[in-house]
Amino acid sequence: MAHTEWRDAPELPDFSLLKRLARDQLIFLLEQLPGKKDLFIDADLMSPLDRIANVTILKQHEVDKLYKVELKPIVSSSDQLCFLIRPRIQTVKWISDLVNADKVAGRFRRYKIIFTPQKFYACETVLEEQGVYGDVTTDEWNFYILPLDDDILSLELPEFFRDNFLEGDQRWVTTAGSALHLLQSVYGSFSKVYGIGRCAKMVYESWRELMEEGEQRTRQPEFAKVFLVDRDVDFVTPLCSQVVYEGLVDDLFRIKCGTVELGPDVTSSDKSIKVMLNSQDKVFSEIRNEHFSNVFGFLSQKAKNLQTAYDKRRGMDIQQMKAFVSDELKGLKQEHRLLSLHIGASESMMKKKTKQDFQELLKTEHSLLEGFEIRECITYIEEHINRQVSMIDSLRLLCLLSITENGLLSKDYRSLKAQYLQSYGIKHLLTFANLRQLGLLEEQQAGETLTVMESKVGKLVNDKTVGKLTDAFSSLAKKSNFRALSKRLALVPKSGEEYDLRVPRDMAYVFSGAYIPLSCKLIEQVLERDGWTGLEEVTRMLNGQEFAVTARNKTDAQRIVLVMFLGGCTFSEISALRFLGKERDAYYVKQIEYMVNIKLSI
Amino acid sequence: MAFVTANWNPLGDAFYRKIELYEMGWNLKDGLRDCLVAAAPYGGPIALLKAHNRCSPSARPQLEIFSSSGLPLASFPWKSGVVKQLGWTVSDDLLCVQEDGTVLVYDLLGGFKRHFSMGNEVSQSQVLETKIFHSPYGTGVAILTGALRFTLATNIDDIKLRRLPEVPGLQGAPSCWAVLTQDRQSKVLVANGSHLFVLDNTACTPVTPPGLSPQASSIVHMCVSFSYKYLALLTDSGHVWMGTSNLKEKLSEVDTKIKAPPKQMAWCRRPKSQQPSAVVMWDGLLLVVGECKETIQYHLDDDSILVPELDGVRIISGTHHELLQEVPGACEEIFKIASMAPGALLLEAHKEYEKESQKADEYLREIKEQSLLSEAVRQCVEAAGHEHEPETQKTLLRAASFGKCFLSNFPPEQFVSMCRDLRVLNAVRDYTVGIPLSHTQFKQMTIQVLIDRLVYRKLYPLAIEVCRYLKTPEYQGVSRVLKYWACYKVCKKKNYILIIFVQPYCMPSCMLVYTVVMYLKNELNRGDFFMMLRNQPVALSLYKQFCKHQEQDTLKDLFNQDDDHEELGNFYVKASYKEQRLEARIAHLQSAVDEYYKAKNEFSAKTTEDEMRLLRFQRKLEEEKGEQLVGFSLHDTMTTLLSVGLHKHAEQLYKDFRVPDKRFWWLRLKALAEKEDWEELEKFSKSKKSPIGYLPFVEVCIKHHNKYEARKYVSKVTLEQKVKAHLAVGDVEGAAEAAIERRNESEIGTVLSRCSATTDHLLVERLNRAKATVAKK
């Protein structure tokens, strides 16, 4: 499904510009510390950094050795140490210890910390508390956005979800706001901003403040609209098993920073191979959005075609052969290599996913989404836990059950939780506490109607319990209304109808025709209506906090929509949005905090 | 409504009205007698220093600050030197000018801000008289020293003292003087007997007011208008001369017929006044003079002061607060008796309309015939702005709105913004706020300044409401208010950060919160710090984050302080996993159990107790059997035990920990298959009825590639699962039989999909037939 084939598909902005900007700034920062230096890089920055500036470039700017930050004592003989890190207290503490150890040993070095994407006050406080504030220089590398693909941008902030939604720490909000501001200053302003969710609202506010401060550049805008959506608006979608190819690859092998590492069982050699997954990969770009049941057939057809191309060699004379080797063979070889990788991947996918276990898992998920045979589902989940099938899948199912059913009945909650703890140990008490905090897995308050709740709240009202009051309210507000929403937005197509996955008719195809991702449906509806009017009931059920702002300069010419998932999105959602874009002849660029498969434990 | 004109008095071509703003909320024993009083313009606060001229050094007069409605804002004993004059700055700060030329600055809630001196010369020769004045450059102070020289500071925020030239022939204190602002310069106008001088930086110029009546031998009082454009002089012969302040033009001269020296005189005019007029006050009498011979006289019961405003004069007495002003044009047009102005007709039309009388149409027609309807609407809207009573405002606005209905292209802005403005004005005029701003003043003052004033009074919620209501841009409005609020709170060092969190969307504040939290952490003792954090969810969560990495123990204290036993329990559970030694682990878990009980979380408590029991059990077994067990989950422990053949111990766990039958069966099943102990498995399957059914037996055998064993269990499988079981062992015929028997379409389909070319085609046919029959039904 190559986008470029569509007639009048608008041209996508050139995102390599963002990389260039980031690279130039990094080089500038490195040169601030002239001479040879060792560079320590936060583990999760390695891959993004590689996309921006590879080792050769770093070496050109006098980086001597590269190390991964491991929070252990270091062996470095260099007199200059440079640290490229995320603003995490732990890492800063480690650096402080390092500096102090050097001091004790009477060793003199120069230290420079480059925080990316920004400094946090708390980090500087740590430096100060550890008494090394004067010994290190600090800088910011404003590397906000990493283009992962032609139509995917990522902030690469894996902590975003946890910090923001679980810990209530909003420090990344400004980062997201700055990222939007950067996009706007490079690619022109948006004509319309939509959003839903508390975090989205805050991001917008922080972005708006930046807009007011900075000068407005008048530039032909390349984006039309931007849509901000909080992950907690739609928890259901990431809880469902993915069945589009790219999503499955992620579920099975984890795609990190646009790259997947395929193990020896896939590559049918003794080494594992790292593969970049993007639209440059001709094979991948054609299957990434397909339902996996179609993939195998497609690949074998492709293999046949390839063979035919190879077969042309037969009966060629020397001249022709020479031309063939120089013109086509390289391409064919490349394609061959990719094809064999994807065939390997989909084989191991088929092995794992066509098994009965997986089919039953899917069936349970679909029943939960439909609200059908819930008792059977609970029995299934119980068995799933009892048999220790998969720690994560069990939790996923539990959460899905809780969200779709507005919490578990007290009896079920306790028994399932007890079962889970027996299987996986009591450290998961904390996991359950976290999930409850997030509203992902809750116990129904038996017999408690809203009025009872309210009178309870009323009693709590005195200064000391303001905090508790807020909690009470938020737990009240977090109530999921999935059933009603699903009905209102027609998220679950009528069961019994045949769904031809080869010819998807709506976004539900990304979940085998059983469910349209709520997030994507919202985006579709809002863009269709050009706002939230008519969706009042829906937004009320989603706990409000929606907004739509029209910017000053309105140009309708552009059709590119930027969708920003605050707290991450799944590949299924990306596929669904690509489908939507194709249908509506518009382009969606997704900006995400981080790819997630909700995995939350302690 | 009928009485709108009741308090009107005609004077020449214009009318004057006196409106009561407030009945004063203060309770002053002797009224304003013997008090030094200063009231800030634009409905500002009132400062009162009682008994200031009792010169005993031990006297501690009370300095009090009130709102315009007389509600106390601050009160404190005056401990510094003798105060000669009180006055207010443009930003609502109180200036107290002392005898020695020191000026003390207080905020309107009585907080001392700073002091400055008016120079050596002043402190040596002492202050004789002082005037505080406002100019485009800020608030200024002018002092007449004991040496009969003037010293001037034009802007107290940027003090540049100027000593003005000497006044020739001045023997004692001048009869009167005033500060003028002309040609971007502050000058002093001094009267010495009948002689007038203008003092500027360089020179002292004698001047003569044109046409001043010759009877006068001395000018006893003078006043400058609010805008510095006009000057009024009162002579000892009782004549009031009014003219421009550059003394080039005379506007009028009126004989008051009172020769006693007045207490105060002030201009009473408004932008677009019809005539120049001034108010002169004596004991018990107030006189309005204009262009004509007549005057308006008001009787005063009480000692009062006059506060000149942009569009009138406020009169504050011990009991009342009133506004005297020339009736604005629009009001006059509408309410003047028998007025035929379009606005008046529209008002009349609307009244009739309310009465459902057809006269409404007649009036309306009359206006429309002259095509004056839009003028009428405009008049009503404007007049509403000038009316003080909300009822009158409403009547006028309703009339305007009524008139608007008959206009097609009338721009709505004026009406809408007037409604908004009035809503805000009525709110700030409220007795509890006490800022009696008129609409004209409000427009002159601007909304930003009004917000500031509310902020100075610490009326933050009102300020925010006003911002929101008037849709002031965030950075000018809400955010700014919050910033002040934050600063105030931080300065106050109490309840510090309350504010920053009130506005969850006020984002850069996150940084601010962190900064404040970190700062306070070092500044306060821990107890206070925690108490403060308690009510601040955002700050609390930020701080918790910090503690998680930096100070684990602090986190514990924090939960302790909060009596958050649930979190404490979790904390201990987490801590237990970090411990290597079993005793320490169990100790932590015990603490967790205690906390969970306190939190009334029996589930967690029981689970944790179980875990402790399990750990002890594991250790015991480890010691006895040398099998690595400690730290395993219950499930994993049992798996291990079964796999090494410690069935009895596994059995014991099964009983002790109330392991569900299903789980135990799964465990046994898996373990036996793992060991390929098929005999034992068969025995086990027959021990009692399987709670998990027999399909798992089939599947587990297949998993271990033992079809033979698998077949044994197929017959035991329930009907629903028969097809699956048959298919699992690869028995398509069996599956087909079962499916056909069950007449289940989807099952038949499943079997069909498993048929291959090698399958007996008769069977396929049978299946197809069965499928067709089922489908028909």
mmCIF file with all atom_site columns, N, CA and C in Angstrom, chain B residues 459-504:
data_model
loop_
_atom_site.group_PDB
_atom_site.id
_atom_site.type_symbol
_atom_site.label_atom_id
_atom_site.label_alt_id
_atom_site.label_comp_id
_atom_site.label_asym_id
_atom_site.label_entity_id
_atom_site.label_seq_id
_atom_site.pdbx_PDB_ins_code
_atom_site.Cartn_x
_atom_site.Cartn_y
_atom_site.Cartn_z
_atom_site.occupancy
_atom_site.B_iso_or_equiv
_atom_site.pdbx_formal_charge
_atom_site.auth_seq_id
_atom_site.auth_comp_id
_atom_site.auth_asym_id
_atom_site.auth_atom_id
_atom_site.pdbx_PDB_model_num
ATOM 1   N N  . LEU B 1 459 ? -8.029  40.005 45.888 1.00 0.00 ? 459 LEU B N  1
ATOM 2   C CA . LEU B 1 459 ? -9.301  39.413 45.464 1.00 0.00 ? 459 LEU B CA 1
ATOM 3   C C  . LEU B 1 459 ? -9.039  38.556 44.228 1.00 0.00 ? 459 LEU B C  1
ATOM 4   N N  . TYR B 1 460 ? -8.166  37.565 44.391 1.00 0.00 ? 460 TYR B N  1
ATOM 5   C CA . TYR B 1 460 ? -7.737  36.778 43.230 1.00 0.00 ? 460 TYR B CA 1
ATOM 6   C C  . TYR B 1 460 ? -8.873  36.066 42.510 1.00 0.00 ? 460 TYR B C  1
ATOM 7   N N  . PRO B 1 461 ? -9.747  35.399 43.249 1.00 0.00 ? 461 PRO B N  1
ATOM 8   C CA . PRO B 1 461 ? -10.810 34.693 42.518 1.00 0.00 ? 461 PRO B CA 1
ATOM 9   C C  . PRO B 1 461 ? -11.648 35.645 41.669 1.00 0.00 ? 461 PRO B C  1
ATOM 10  N N  . LEU B 1 462 ? -11.975 36.812 42.254 1.00 0.00 ? 462 LEU B N  1
ATOM 11  C CA . LEU B 1 462 ? -12.767 37.778 41.491 1.00 0.00 ? 462 LEU B CA 1
ATOM 12  C C  . LEU B 1 462 ? -11.983 38.235 40.268 1.00 0.00 ? 462 LEU B C  1
ATOM 13  N N  . ALA B 1 463 ? -10.693 38.500 40.476 1.00 0.00 ? 463 ALA B N  1
ATOM 14  C CA . ALA B 1 463 ? -9.862  38.958 39.364 1.00 0.00 ? 463 ALA B CA 1
ATOM 15  C C  . ALA B 1 463 ? -9.879  37.930 38.241 1.00 0.00 ? 463 ALA B C  1
ATOM 16  N N  . ILE B 1 464 ? -9.759  36.667 38.624 1.00 0.00 ? 464 ILE B N  1
ATOM 17  C CA . ILE B 1 464 ? -9.738  35.616 37.601 1.00 0.00 ? 464 ILE B CA 1
ATOM 18  C C  . ILE B 1 464 ? -11.087 35.542 36.898 1.00 0.00 ? 464 ILE B C  1
ATOM 19  N N  . GLU B 1 465 ? -12.141 35.639 37.688 1.00 0.00 ? 465 GLU B N  1
ATOM 20  C CA . GLU B 1 465 ? -13.474 35.604 37.083 1.00 0.00 ? 465 GLU B CA 1
ATOM 21  C C  . GLU B 1 465 ? -13.638 36.737 36.079 1.00 0.00 ? 465 GLU B C  1
ATOM 22  N N  . VAL B 1 466 ? -13.172 37.929 36.491 1.00 0.00 ? 466 VAL B N  1
ATOM 23  C CA . VAL B 1 466 ? -13.297 39.093 35.605 1.00 0.00 ? 466 VAL B CA 1
ATOM 24  C C  . VAL B 1 466 ? -12.531 38.842 34.311 1.00 0.00 ? 466 VAL B C  1
ATOM 25  N N  . CYS B 1 467 ? -11.312 38.327 34.455 1.00 0.00 ? 467 CYS B N  1
ATOM 26  C CA . CYS B 1 467 ? -10.497 38.047 33.257 1.00 0.00 ? 467 CYS B CA 1
ATOM 27  C C  . CYS B 1 467 ? -11.226 37.087 32.339 1.00 0.00 ? 467 CYS B C  1
ATOM 28  N N  . ARG B 1 468 ? -11.741 36.038 32.955 1.00 0.00 ? 468 ARG B N  1
ATOM 29  C CA . ARG B 1 468 ? -12.390 35.016 32.138 1.00 0.00 ? 468 ARG B CA 1
ATOM 30  C C  . ARG B 1 468 ? -13.607 35.608 31.474 1.00 0.00 ? 468 ARG B C  1
ATOM 31  N N  . TYR B 1 469 ? -14.356 36.391 32.272 1.00 0.00 ? 469 TYR B N  1
ATOM 32  C CA . TYR B 1 469 ? -15.605 36.913 31.760 1.00 0.00 ? 469 TYR B CA 1
ATOM 33  C C  . TYR B 1 469 ? -15.355 37.877 30.611 1.00 0.00 ? 469 TYR B C  1
ATOM 34  N N  . LEU B 1 470 ? -14.353 38.700 30.762 1.00 0.00 ? 470 LEU B N  1
ATOM 35  C CA . LEU B 1 470 ? -14.071 39.673 29.696 1.00 0.00 ? 470 LEU B CA 1
ATOM 36  C C  . LEU B 1 470 ? -13.184 39.066 28.626 1.00 0.00 ? 470 LEU B C  1
ATOM 37  N N  . LYS B 1 471 ? -12.881 37.788 28.772 1.00 0.00 ? 471 LYS B N  1
ATOM 38  C CA . LYS B 1 471 ? -12.053 37.075 27.791 1.00 0.00 ? 471 LYS B CA 1
ATOM 39  C C  . LYS B 1 471 ? -10.723 37.789 27.567 1.00 0.00 ? 471 LYS B C  1
ATOM 40  N N  . THR B 1 472 ? -10.144 38.230 28.639 1.00 0.00 ? 472 THR B N  1
ATOM 41  C CA . THR B 1 472 ? -8.834  38.856 28.529 1.00 0.00 ? 472 THR B CA 1
ATOM 42  C C  . THR B 1 472 ? -7.838  37.781 28.130 1.00 0.00 ? 472 THR B C  1
ATOM 43  N N  . PRO B 1 473 ? -6.934  38.091 27.216 1.00 0.00 ? 473 PRO B N  1
ATOM 44  C CA . PRO B 1 473 ? -5.936  37.079 26.848 1.00 0.00 ? 473 PRO B CA 1
ATOM 45  C C  . PRO B 1 473 ? -5.218  36.566 28.089 1.00 0.00 ? 473 PRO B C  1
ATOM 46  N N  . GLU B 1 474 ? -4.983  35.279 28.094 1.00 0.00 ? 474 GLU B N  1
ATOM 47  C CA . GLU B 1 474 ? -4.446  34.593 29.272 1.00 0.00 ? 474 GLU B CA 1
ATOM 48  C C  . GLU B 1 474 ? -3.228  35.303 29.875 1.00 0.00 ? 474 GLU B C  1
ATOM 49  N N  . TYR B 1 475 ? -2.282  35.659 29.028 1.00 0.00 ? 475 TYR B N  1
ATOM 50  C CA . TYR B 1 475 ? -1.040  36.197 29.590 1.00 0.00 ? 475 TYR B CA 1
ATOM 51  C C  . TYR B 1 475 ? -1.254  37.552 30.240 1.00 0.00 ? 475 TYR B C  1
ATOM 52  N N  . GLN B 1 476 ? -2.303  38.271 29.781 1.00 0.00 ? 476 GLN B N  1
ATOM 53  C CA . GLN B 1 476 ? -2.597  39.548 30.426 1.00 0.00 ? 476 GLN B CA 1
ATOM 54  C C  . GLN B 1 476 ? -3.503  39.339 31.622 1.00 0.00 ? 476 GLN B C  1
ATOM 55  N N  . GLY B 1 477 ? -4.274  38.280 31.550 1.00 0.00 ? 477 GLY B N  1
ATOM 56  C CA . GLY B 1 477 ? -5.315  38.096 32.542 1.00 0.00 ? 477 GLY B CA 1
ATOM 57  C C  . GLY B 1 477 ? -4.991  37.021 33.546 1.00 0.00 ? 477 GLY B C  1
ATOM 58  N N  . VAL B 1 478 ? -5.612  35.887 33.344 1.00 0.00 ? 478 VAL B N  1
ATOM 59  C CA . VAL B 1 478 ? -5.565  34.822 34.346 1.00 0.00 ? 478 VAL B CA 1
ATOM 60  C C  . VAL B 1 478 ? -4.139  34.489 34.788 1.00 0.00 ? 478 VAL B C  1
ATOM 61  N N  . SER B 1 479 ? -3.267  34.277 33.808 1.00 0.00 ? 479 SER B N  1
ATOM 62  C CA . SER B 1 479 ? -1.917  33.862 34.169 1.00 0.00 ? 479 SER B CA 1
ATOM 63  C C  . SER B 1 479 ? -1.248  34.919 35.038 1.00 0.00 ? 479 SER B C  1
ATOM 64  N N  . ARG B 1 480 ? -1.503  36.170 34.686 1.00 0.00 ? 480 ARG B N  1
ATOM 65  C CA . ARG B 1 480 ? -0.855  37.235 35.434 1.00 0.00 ? 480 ARG B CA 1
ATOM 66  C C  . ARG B 1 480 ? -1.366  37.241 36.882 1.00 0.00 ? 480 ARG B C  1
ATOM 67  N N  . VAL B 1 481 ? -2.677  37.085 37.013 1.00 0.00 ? 481 VAL B N  1
ATOM 68  C CA . VAL B 1 481 ? -3.250  37.069 38.352 1.00 0.00 ? 481 VAL B CA 1
ATOM 69  C C  . VAL B 1 481 ? -2.627  35.938 39.161 1.00 0.00 ? 481 VAL B C  1
ATOM 70  N N  . LEU B 1 482 ? -2.536  34.783 38.500 1.00 0.00 ? 482 LEU B N  1
ATOM 71  C CA . LEU B 1 482 ? -1.983  33.630 39.204 1.00 0.00 ? 482 LEU B CA 1
ATOM 72  C C  . LEU B 1 482 ? -0.537  33.868 39.603 1.00 0.00 ? 482 LEU B C  1
ATOM 73  N N  . LYS B 1 483 ? 0.154   34.576 38.742 1.00 0.00 ? 483 LYS B N  1
ATOM 74  C CA . LYS B 1 483 ? 1.552   34.861 39.048 1.00 0.00 ? 483 LYS B CA 1
ATOM 75  C C  . LYS B 1 483 ? 1.627   35.702 40.318 1.00 0.00 ? 483 LYS B C  1
ATOM 76  N N  . TYR B 1 484 ? 0.798   36.731 40.363 1.00 0.00 ? 484 TYR B N  1
ATOM 77  C CA . TYR B 1 484 ? 0.788   37.585 41.553 1.00 0.00 ? 484 TYR B CA 1
ATOM 78  C C  . TYR B 1 484 ? 0.445   36.769 42.779 1.00 0.00 ? 484 TYR B C  1
ATOM 79  N N  . TRP B 1 485 ? -0.539  35.942 42.546 1.00 0.00 ? 485 TRP B N  1
ATOM 80  C CA . TRP B 1 485 ? -1.018  35.128 43.659 1.00 0.00 ? 485 TRP B CA 1
ATOM 81  C C  . TRP B 1 485 ? 0.125   34.258 44.187 1.00 0.00 ? 485 TRP B C  1
ATOM 82  N N  . ALA B 1 486 ? 0.799   33.630 43.223 1.00 0.00 ? 486 ALA B N  1
ATOM 83  C CA . ALA B 1 486 ? 1.925   32.777 43.587 1.00 0.00 ? 486 ALA B CA 1
ATOM 84  C C  . ALA B 1 486 ? 2.964   33.571 44.350 1.00 0.00 ? 486 ALA B C  1
ATOM 85  N N  . CYS B 1 487 ? 3.305   34.728 43.817 1.00 0.00 ? 487 CYS B N  1
ATOM 86  C CA . CYS B 1 487 ? 4.325   35.546 44.466 1.00 0.00 ? 487 CYS B CA 1
ATOM 87  C C  . CYS B 1 487 ? 3.893   35.884 45.870 1.00 0.00 ? 487 CYS B C  1
ATOM 88  N N  . TYR B 1 488 ? 2.635   36.288 45.966 1.00 0.00 ? 488 TYR B N  1
ATOM 89  C CA . TYR B 1 488 ? 2.120   36.672 47.277 1.00 0.00 ? 488 TYR B CA 1
ATOM 90  C C  . TYR B 1 488 ? 2.260   35.521 48.243 1.00 0.00 ? 488 TYR B C  1
ATOM 91  N N  . LYS B 1 489 ? 1.828   34.363 47.765 1.00 0.00 ? 489 LYS B N  1
ATOM 92  C CA . LYS B 1 489 ? 1.823   33.213 48.662 1.00 0.00 ? 489 LYS B CA 1
ATOM 93  C C  . LYS B 1 489 ? 3.245   32.832 49.037 1.00 0.00 ? 489 LYS B C  1
ATOM 94  N N  . VAL B 1 490 ? 4.124   32.872 48.063 1.00 0.00 ? 490 VAL B N  1
ATOM 95  C CA . VAL B 1 490 ? 5.500   32.494 48.359 1.00 0.00 ? 490 VAL B CA 1
ATOM 96  C C  . VAL B 1 490 ? 6.086   33.468 49.355 1.00 0.00 ? 490 VAL B C  1
ATOM 97  N N  . CYS B 1 491 ? 5.811   34.746 49.147 1.00 0.00 ? 491 CYS B N  1
ATOM 98  C CA . CYS B 1 491 ? 6.339   35.746 50.061 1.00 0.00 ? 491 CYS B CA 1
ATOM 99  C C  . CYS B 1 491 ? 5.794   35.495 51.454 1.00 0.00 ? 491 CYS B C  1
ATOM 100 N N  . LYS B 1 492 ? 4.532   35.200 51.501 1.00 0.00 ? 492 LYS B N  1
ATOM 101 C CA . LYS B 1 492 ? 3.890   35.029 52.800 1.00 0.00 ? 492 LYS B CA 1
ATOM 102 C C  . LYS B 1 492 ? 4.440   33.827 53.535 1.00 0.00 ? 492 LYS B C  1
ATOM 103 N N  . LYS B 1 493 ? 5.102   32.964 52.828 1.00 0.00 ? 493 LYS B N  1
ATOM 104 C CA . LYS B 1 493 ? 5.689   31.763 53.435 1.00 0.00 ? 493 LYS B CA 1
ATOM 105 C C  . LYS B 1 493 ? 4.653   30.938 54.175 1.00 0.00 ? 493 LYS B C  1
ATOM 106 N N  . LYS B 1 494 ? 3.484   30.957 53.719 1.00 0.00 ? 494 LYS B N  1
ATOM 107 C CA . LYS B 1 494 ? 2.443   30.115 54.329 1.00 0.00 ? 494 LYS B CA 1
ATOM 108 C C  . LYS B 1 494 ? 1.528   29.685 53.217 1.00 0.00 ? 494 LYS B C  1
ATOM 109 N N  . ASN B 1 495 ? 1.182   28.477 53.264 1.00 0.00 ? 495 ASN B N  1
ATOM 110 C CA . ASN B 1 495 ? 0.299   27.953 52.208 1.00 0.00 ? 495 ASN B CA 1
ATOM 111 C C  . ASN B 1 495 ? 0.851   28.232 50.836 1.00 0.00 ? 495 ASN B C  1
ATOM 112 N N  . TYR B 1 496 ? 2.159   28.270 50.818 1.00 0.00 ? 496 TYR B N  1
ATOM 113 C CA . TYR B 1 496 ? 2.858   28.793 49.650 1.00 0.00 ? 496 TYR B CA 1
ATOM 114 C C  . TYR B 1 496 ? 2.298   28.477 48.302 1.00 0.00 ? 496 TYR B C  1
ATOM 115 N N  . ILE B 1 497 ? 2.262   27.177 48.000 1.00 0.00 ? 497 ILE B N  1
ATOM 116 C CA . ILE B 1 497 ? 2.124   26.897 46.585 1.00 0.00 ? 497 ILE B CA 1
ATOM 117 C C  . ILE B 1 497 ? 0.712   26.614 46.163 1.00 0.00 ? 497 ILE B C  1
ATOM 118 N N  . LEU B 1 498 ? -0.165  26.739 47.106 1.00 0.00 ? 498 LEU B N  1
ATOM 119 C CA . LEU B 1 498 ? -1.590  26.602 46.819 1.00 0.00 ? 498 LEU B CA 1
ATOM 120 C C  . LEU B 1 498 ? -1.963  26.857 45.377 1.00 0.00 ? 498 LEU B C  1
ATOM 121 N N  . ILE B 1 499 ? -1.716  28.019 45.042 1.00 0.00 ? 499 ILE B N  1
ATOM 122 C CA . ILE B 1 499 ? -2.101  28.682 43.831 1.00 0.00 ? 499 ILE B CA 1
ATOM 123 C C  . ILE B 1 499 ? -1.642  28.078 42.551 1.00 0.00 ? 499 ILE B C  1
ATOM 124 N N  . ILE B 1 500 ? -0.377  27.775 42.550 1.00 0.00 ? 500 ILE B N  1
ATOM 125 C CA . ILE B 1 500 ? 0.210   27.398 41.281 1.00 0.00 ? 500 ILE B CA 1
ATOM 126 C C  . ILE B 1 500 ? -0.557  26.234 40.708 1.00 0.00 ? 500 ILE B C  1
ATOM 127 N N  . PHE B 1 501 ? -1.224  25.534 41.614 1.00 0.00 ? 501 PHE B N  1
ATOM 128 C CA . PHE B 1 501 ? -1.875  24.320 41.145 1.00 0.00 ? 501 PHE B CA 1
ATOM 129 C C  . PHE B 1 501 ? -3.336  24.509 40.872 1.00 0.00 ? 501 PHE B C  1
ATOM 130 N N  . VAL B 1 502 ? -3.827  25.672 41.207 1.00 0.00 ? 502 VAL B N  1
ATOM 131 C CA . VAL B 1 502 ? -5.249  25.893 41.000 1.00 0.00 ? 502 VAL B CA 1
ATOM 132 C C  . VAL B 1 502 ? -5.559  25.731 39.532 1.00 0.00 ? 502 VAL B C  1
ATOM 133 N N  . GLN B 1 503 ? -4.637  26.179 38.702 1.00 0.00 ? 503 GLN B N  1
ATOM 134 C CA . GLN B 1 503 ? -4.849  26.178 37.275 1.00 0.00 ? 503 GLN B CA 1
ATOM 135 C C  . GLN B 1 503 ? -4.082  25.015 36.679 1.00 0.00 ? 503 GLN B C  1
ATOM 136 N N  . PRO B 1 504 ? -4.715  23.915 36.447 1.00 0.00 ? 504 PRO B N  1
ATOM 137 C CA . PRO B 1 504 ? -3.933  22.778 35.969 1.00 0.00 ? 504 PRO B CA 1
ATOM 138 C C  . PRO B 1 504 ? -3.329  23.017 34.594 1.00 0.00 ? 504 PRO B C  1
#
